[in-house]
Amino acid sequence: PEGDADLPENPSAEQALIQGVEATSEWVVEELSAPVHVVRTEGNVPHIYGATREDVSFVFGFTMARDRYFMMDLARRLGRGTLSELLGADAFAMDRENRGVGMLYVASQIEAALKGEQRGIVEAFASGINRYIEEVAAGLAQAPSELEVAAGFLGASSSSELMLPFAAIDVAAMIAVVLYQTS
């Protein structure tokens, strides 16, 4: 955060530790209700601290997209049975299989079951992903290296052209893939 206006006068021990970590980057995000801090530990593992679940979910979506957008997009496309839209005819068999086992149906059931706070958290997560996509399109964040390398092969003039917005159904599709792969 800029200045000391966002810092409590008498921080808890945990807040004091977080405030003592040297900042390596900063993002101004109007969608947040209060400052959120991401502290990366050994192995670049992010730990996210914020005032509300929605704020933490938004930043989690943004952070996860910065670190793993390509994998998230593949999981979404697997769950929706649309991998061939990105990879072409070679992925048709996988799309048929995923549609045949009903992954999109499972995703739609998961999405329909989201109520109240749960829905807000999932939508905040998707909004965080979308904010990352916007930052890449504006040239303010680095695009996923996989898309930078593959954009030309996939017929795109830029990597951001391949980055489609996420919605709650897309998060549910990623969950459906995890459920399918672990069952």
Coordinates of C-alpha atoms in Angstrom, one line a residue:
P1 CA 0.0 0.0 0.0
E2 CA 1.1 3.6 -0.6
G3 CA 1.9 5.5 2.5
D4 CA 0.9 4.6 6.0
A5 CA -2.8 5.5 5.7
D6 CA -3.8 1.8 5.1
L7 CA -1.7 0.4 8.0
P8 CA -3.3 0.0 11.4
E9 CA -1.8 2.1 14.2
N10 CA -1.3 -0.9 16.5
P11 CA -0.8 -3.9 14.2
S12 CA -1.0 -7.5 15.4
A13 CA 2.2 -9.5 15.4
E14 CA 1.2 -11.1 12.1
Q15 CA 0.3 -7.7 10.5
A16 CA 3.7 -6.4 11.7
L17 CA 5.5 -9.3 10.1
I18 CA 3.7 -8.8 6.8
Q19 CA 4.3 -5.0 6.9
G20 CA 8.0 -5.7 7.4
V21 CA 8.4 -7.7 4.2
E22 CA 10.1 -5.7 1.4
A23 CA 7.7 -5.1 -1.5
T24 CA 8.8 -6.5 -4.8
S25 CA 5.7 -5.3 -6.8
E26 CA 2.5 -3.4 -6.3
W27 CA -0.8 -3.4 -8.1
V28 CA -3.5 -0.8 -7.7
V29 CA -6.8 -2.6 -7.7
E30 CA -9.9 -0.5 -7.4
E31 CA -12.2 -3.5 -7.0
L32 CA -10.8 -4.2 -3.5
S33 CA -12.5 -3.0 -0.3
A34 CA -9.2 -2.9 1.6
P35 CA -5.5 -3.6 1.0
V36 CA -4.5 -7.2 0.3
H37 CA -1.0 -8.4 0.7
V38 CA 0.6 -11.4 -1.1
V39 CA 3.7 -12.7 0.6
R40 CA 5.7 -15.2 -1.3
T41 CA 7.7 -17.7 0.6
E42 CA 10.4 -20.2 -0.4
G43 CA 9.5 -21.8 -3.7
N44 CA 7.5 -18.7 -4.6
V45 CA 4.4 -19.9 -2.8
P46 CA 1.9 -17.1 -2.4
H47 CA 0.2 -16.4 1.0
I48 CA -2.6 -13.9 0.7
Y49 CA -3.8 -11.7 3.5
G50 CA -6.8 -9.5 3.3
A51 CA -9.8 -8.1 5.2
T52 CA -12.6 -10.0 3.3
R53 CA -13.0 -13.3 1.6
E54 CA -14.0 -11.6 -1.6
D55 CA -10.9 -9.5 -1.6
V56 CA -8.7 -12.5 -0.9
S57 CA -10.5 -14.5 -3.6
F58 CA -10.0 -11.7 -6.2
V59 CA -6.3 -11.5 -5.4
F60 CA -6.0 -15.3 -5.4
G61 CA -7.6 -15.4 -8.9
F62 CA -5.2 -12.6 -10.1
T63 CA -2.2 -14.3 -8.5
M64 CA -3.1 -17.8 -9.7
A65 CA -3.6 -16.5 -13.2
R66 CA -0.2 -14.7 -13.2
D67 CA 1.4 -18.0 -12.1
R68 CA -0.7 -20.6 -13.9
Y69 CA -3.1 -19.0 -16.5
F70 CA -2.3 -21.5 -19.2
M71 CA -3.0 -24.5 -17.0
M72 CA -6.2 -22.9 -15.7
D73 CA -7.3 -22.2 -19.3
L74 CA -6.6 -25.8 -20.3
A75 CA -8.6 -27.1 -17.3
R76 CA -11.5 -24.8 -18.1
R77 CA -11.5 -26.0 -21.8
L78 CA -11.3 -29.6 -20.7
G79 CA -14.3 -29.1 -18.4
R80 CA -16.3 -27.4 -21.1
G81 CA -15.2 -29.7 -23.9
T82 CA -13.8 -26.9 -25.9
L83 CA -10.1 -27.7 -26.0
S84 CA -10.2 -28.1 -29.8
E85 CA -11.0 -24.3 -30.1
L86 CA -7.5 -23.7 -28.9
L87 CA -5.6 -26.7 -30.1
G88 CA -7.5 -27.7 -33.3
A89 CA -8.6 -31.0 -34.7
D90 CA -6.1 -33.0 -32.7
A91 CA -8.1 -32.3 -29.5
F92 CA -11.5 -33.3 -30.9
A93 CA -11.3 -36.8 -29.4
M94 CA -10.6 -35.3 -26.0
D95 CA -13.5 -32.9 -26.4
R96 CA -15.8 -35.8 -27.3
E97 CA -14.7 -37.8 -24.3
N98 CA -15.1 -34.9 -21.9
R99 CA -18.6 -34.1 -23.3
G100 CA -19.5 -37.7 -23.2
V101 CA -18.7 -38.2 -19.6
G102 CA -20.8 -35.0 -18.8
M103 CA -18.1 -32.7 -17.4
L104 CA -20.0 -29.6 -18.6
Y105 CA -23.2 -31.0 -17.0
V106 CA -21.3 -31.5 -13.7
A107 CA -19.8 -27.9 -14.0
S108 CA -23.3 -26.5 -14.6
Q109 CA -24.6 -28.3 -11.5
I110 CA -21.7 -27.0 -9.4
E111 CA -22.3 -23.4 -10.7
A112 CA -26.1 -23.7 -10.1
A113 CA -25.4 -24.8 -6.5
L114 CA -23.4 -21.7 -5.7
K115 CA -25.4 -19.5 -3.4
G116 CA -24.7 -16.3 -1.4
E117 CA -21.2 -15.9 -0.1
Q118 CA -19.9 -19.0 -2.0
R119 CA -21.1 -17.4 -5.3
G120 CA -19.5 -14.1 -4.4
I121 CA -16.2 -15.8 -3.6
V122 CA -16.2 -17.7 -7.0
E123 CA -17.2 -14.6 -8.9
A124 CA -14.5 -12.6 -7.2
F125 CA -11.9 -15.3 -8.1
A126 CA -13.1 -15.1 -11.8
S127 CA -12.9 -11.3 -11.6
G128 CA -9.3 -11.5 -10.4
I129 CA -8.4 -13.8 -13.3
N130 CA -10.1 -11.3 -15.7
R131 CA -8.2 -8.4 -14.2
Y132 CA -4.9 -10.3 -15.0
I133 CA -6.1 -10.8 -18.5
E134 CA -6.9 -7.0 -18.8
E135 CA -3.4 -6.2 -17.4
V136 CA -1.8 -8.4 -20.0
A137 CA -3.9 -6.9 -22.8
A138 CA -2.8 -3.4 -21.6
G139 CA 0.8 -4.4 -21.6
L140 CA 1.0 -4.0 -17.8
A141 CA 1.6 -7.6 -16.9
Q142 CA 3.6 -10.3 -18.6
A143 CA 1.6 -12.8 -20.7
P144 CA 1.9 -16.5 -19.9
S145 CA 5.2 -17.8 -21.4
E146 CA 3.3 -20.7 -23.0
L147 CA 1.0 -18.4 -24.9
E148 CA 3.9 -16.1 -25.9
V149 CA 5.6 -19.1 -27.5
A150 CA 2.5 -20.7 -29.0
A151 CA 0.5 -17.6 -30.2
G152 CA 1.9 -17.7 -33.7
F153 CA 1.4 -21.5 -34.0
L154 CA -2.2 -21.1 -32.8
G155 CA -3.0 -18.3 -35.3
A156 CA -3.0 -15.4 -32.9
S157 CA -1.2 -12.1 -33.5
S158 CA -0.6 -11.8 -29.7
S159 CA -0.8 -14.0 -26.7
S160 CA -3.5 -11.8 -25.1
E161 CA -5.7 -12.6 -28.1
L162 CA -5.8 -16.2 -26.8
M163 CA -6.8 -15.1 -23.3
L164 CA -10.6 -15.3 -22.8
P165 CA -12.5 -14.0 -19.8
F166 CA -13.5 -16.3 -17.0
A167 CA -17.0 -16.6 -15.5
A168 CA -18.3 -18.7 -12.6
I169 CA -19.1 -21.5 -15.0
D170 CA -15.5 -21.6 -16.0
V171 CA -14.3 -22.0 -12.4
A172 CA -16.9 -24.7 -12.0
A173 CA -15.5 -26.4 -15.2
M174 CA -12.0 -26.4 -13.6
I175 CA -13.5 -28.0 -10.5
A176 CA -15.3 -30.6 -12.6
V177 CA -11.9 -31.6 -14.2
V178 CA -10.3 -32.0 -10.8
L179 CA -13.3 -34.1 -9.6
Y180 CA -13.1 -36.3 -12.7
Q181 CA -9.4 -36.7 -12.6
T182 CA -9.4 -37.7 -8.9
S183 CA -12.4 -40.1 -9.0

